[in-house]
CSV table of C-alpha atoms in Angstrom, one decimal:
chain,number,residue,atom,x,y,z
Y,113,MET,CA,-54.3,304.7,111.6
Y,114,PRO,CA,-51.4,306.6,113.2
Y,115,SER,CA,-50.9,305.5,116.8
Y,116,HIS,CA,-50.7,309.2,117.9
Y,117,ASP,CA,-54.3,309.6,116.6
Y,118,GLY,CA,-55.5,306.9,118.9
Y,119,VAL,CA,-53.8,308.5,121.9
Y,120,ALA,CA,-55.2,311.9,121.0
Y,121,LEU,CA,-58.7,310.5,120.6
Y,122,GLY,CA,-58.5,308.9,124.1
Y,123,VAL,CA,-57.4,312.2,125.7
Y,124,LEU,CA,-60.1,314.2,123.9
Y,125,LEU,CA,-62.9,311.8,124.8
Y,126,SER,CA,-61.7,311.6,128.4
Y,127,ASP,CA,-61.6,315.3,128.7
Y,128,ALA,CA,-65.0,315.7,127.1
Y,129,LEU,CA,-66.5,313.4,129.8
Y,130,THR,CA,-65.0,315.6,132.6
Y,131,ALA,CA,-65.7,318.9,130.8
Y,132,THR,CA,-62.0,319.7,130.7
Y,133,ASP,CA,-60.7,322.1,128.1
Y,134,THR,CA,-57.9,320.1,126.4
Y,135,GLY,CA,-56.6,323.0,124.3
Y,136,ARG,CA,-53.7,322.4,121.9
Y,137,PHE,CA,-51.5,319.5,122.9
Y,138,ALA,CA,-48.8,317.3,121.5
Y,139,VAL,CA,-48.7,313.5,121.8
Y,140,VAL,CA,-45.1,312.6,122.5
Y,141,THR,CA,-43.6,309.1,122.3
Y,142,ASP,CA,-40.0,307.9,122.8
Y,143,ALA,CA,-38.5,307.3,119.3
Y,144,ARG,CA,-35.2,306.0,120.8
Y,145,ARG,CA,-31.8,307.3,119.5
Y,146,ARG,CA,-32.2,310.3,121.8
Y,147,GLU,CA,-35.3,311.5,119.9
Y,148,PHE,CA,-39.0,312.0,120.5
Y,149,ALA,CA,-41.8,311.6,118.0
Y,150,PHE,CA,-44.6,314.1,118.4
Y,151,THR,CA,-47.8,315.2,116.7
Y,152,VAL,CA,-49.8,318.3,117.6
Y,153,TYR,CA,-53.6,318.2,117.9
Y,154,GLU,CA,-56.4,320.5,118.8
Y,155,GLY,CA,-60.0,319.4,119.3
Y,156,LEU,CA,-62.3,317.0,117.4
Y,157,ASP,CA,-63.6,317.5,113.9
Y,158,ASP,CA,-67.2,317.0,112.8
Y,159,ASP,CA,-66.6,313.3,112.3
Y,160,GLY,CA,-65.3,312.9,115.9
Y,161,LEU,CA,-61.7,312.5,115.0
Y,162,PRO,CA,-58.7,314.4,116.5
Y,163,VAL,CA,-57.7,317.5,114.4
Y,164,ARG,CA,-54.1,317.0,113.5
Y,165,LEU,CA,-52.3,320.3,113.3
Y,166,SER,CA,-49.0,318.7,112.3
Y,167,ASP,CA,-47.9,315.4,110.9
Y,168,ALA,CA,-45.7,313.2,113.1
Y,169,ALA,CA,-42.1,314.6,113.4
Y,170,LEU,CA,-38.9,313.7,115.2
Y,171,SER,CA,-37.1,316.0,117.6
Y,172,PRO,CA,-33.9,315.7,119.5
Y,173,ARG,CA,-34.8,315.2,123.2
Y,174,ASP,CA,-33.2,318.5,124.3
Y,175,GLU,CA,-35.1,320.6,121.7
Y,176,LEU,CA,-38.6,319.2,122.0
Y,177,ASP,CA,-39.9,321.5,124.8
Y,178,ASP,CA,-38.8,324.6,122.9
Y,179,ARG,CA,-40.4,323.3,119.7
Y,180,LEU,CA,-43.7,322.6,121.5
Y,181,ASP,CA,-43.6,326.0,123.2
Y,182,ALA,CA,-43.2,327.7,119.8
Y,183,LEU,CA,-46.2,325.7,118.6
Y,184,GLY,CA,-48.3,326.6,121.7
Y,185,ALA,CA,-48.8,323.0,122.5
Y,186,ARG,CA,-48.9,321.3,125.9
Y,187,ARG,CA,-46.7,318.2,126.1
Y,188,LEU,CA,-48.5,314.9,126.7
Y,189,ASP,CA,-46.1,311.9,127.0
Y,190,ALA,CA,-47.6,308.6,126.0
Y,191,SER,CA,-46.0,305.4,127.2
Y,192,THR,CA,-48.8,303.1,125.9
Y,193,VAL,CA,-51.2,303.2,122.9
Y,194,SER,CA,-54.7,301.8,123.3
Y,195,ALA,CA,-55.6,299.4,120.5
Y,196,ALA,CA,-59.2,300.2,121.2
Y,197,MET,CA,-58.7,303.9,120.6
Y,198,ILE,CA,-56.9,303.2,117.3
Y,199,ALA,CA,-59.8,300.9,116.3
Y,200,LEU,CA,-62.3,303.6,117.3
Y,201,ALA,CA,-60.5,306.3,115.3
Y,202,ALA,CA,-60.3,304.0,112.3
Y,203,ALA,CA,-64.0,303.1,112.5
Y,204,ARG,CA,-64.9,306.8,112.8
Y,205,ALA,CA,-62.7,307.6,109.7
Y,206,LEU,CA,-64.3,304.7,107.7
Y,207,ASP,CA,-67.8,305.8,108.8
Y,208,ALA,CA,-67.0,309.3,107.5
Y,209,GLY,CA,-65.9,307.9,104.1
Y,210,ARG,CA,-62.3,308.7,104.6
Y,211,SER,CA,-59.6,306.4,103.3
Y,212,LEU,CA,-57.1,304.9,105.6
Y,213,ALA,CA,-53.4,304.4,105.0
Y,214,GLY,CA,-52.3,301.2,103.1
Y,215,THR,CA,-51.3,298.0,104.7
Y,216,GLU,CA,-47.6,299.0,104.9
Y,217,PRO,CA,-46.5,300.5,108.2
Y,218,LEU,CA,-45.4,304.2,108.1
Y,219,TYR,CA,-42.1,305.0,109.8
Y,220,LEU,CA,-40.6,308.4,110.5
Y,221,ARG,CA,-37.1,307.1,109.7
Y,222,SER,CA,-35.5,304.0,108.2
Y,223,PRO,CA,-35.0,301.0,110.6
Y,224,ASP,CA,-31.7,300.3,112.4
Y,225,VAL,CA,-31.5,296.8,110.9
Y,226,VAL,CA,-30.5,296.0,107.3
Y,227,ALA,CA,-31.1,293.0,105.2
Y,228,ALA,CA,-28.3,290.4,105.5
Y,229,HIS,CA,-25.7,290.2,102.8
Y,230,ALA,CA,-25.0,287.1,100.8
Y,231,PRO,CA,-23.6,284.2,103.0
Y,232,LYS,CA,-19.9,284.1,103.3
Y,233,ARG,CA,-18.1,281.8,101.0
Y,234,VAL,CA,-16.5,278.9,102.7
Y,235,SER,CA,-13.7,277.1,100.9
């Protein structure tokens, strides 16, 4: 389950309890390397899951606000991700008969670290 889906579900459920109109919004997380990761959402579907209008994407920090304005999405910065909301989103998806992603993590870019090379030869 994408972490942004868990954040979005928490926002949408909280707003539903207070009768707040959430509208279109983007969950934004710090992706390091002077980039943000973002996903755009709008409302809940019939299964009670956030409607994802875009897949997660990376944006340079200084371009993000313009990109979100062009998409008509309000920016919502997330510094934490609730494991309970990810679990609830996954449970709702499974209840609805949807398949979840495999066991391998999904990344937006390749990691900074690389596998070590063969040990240096000592003579």
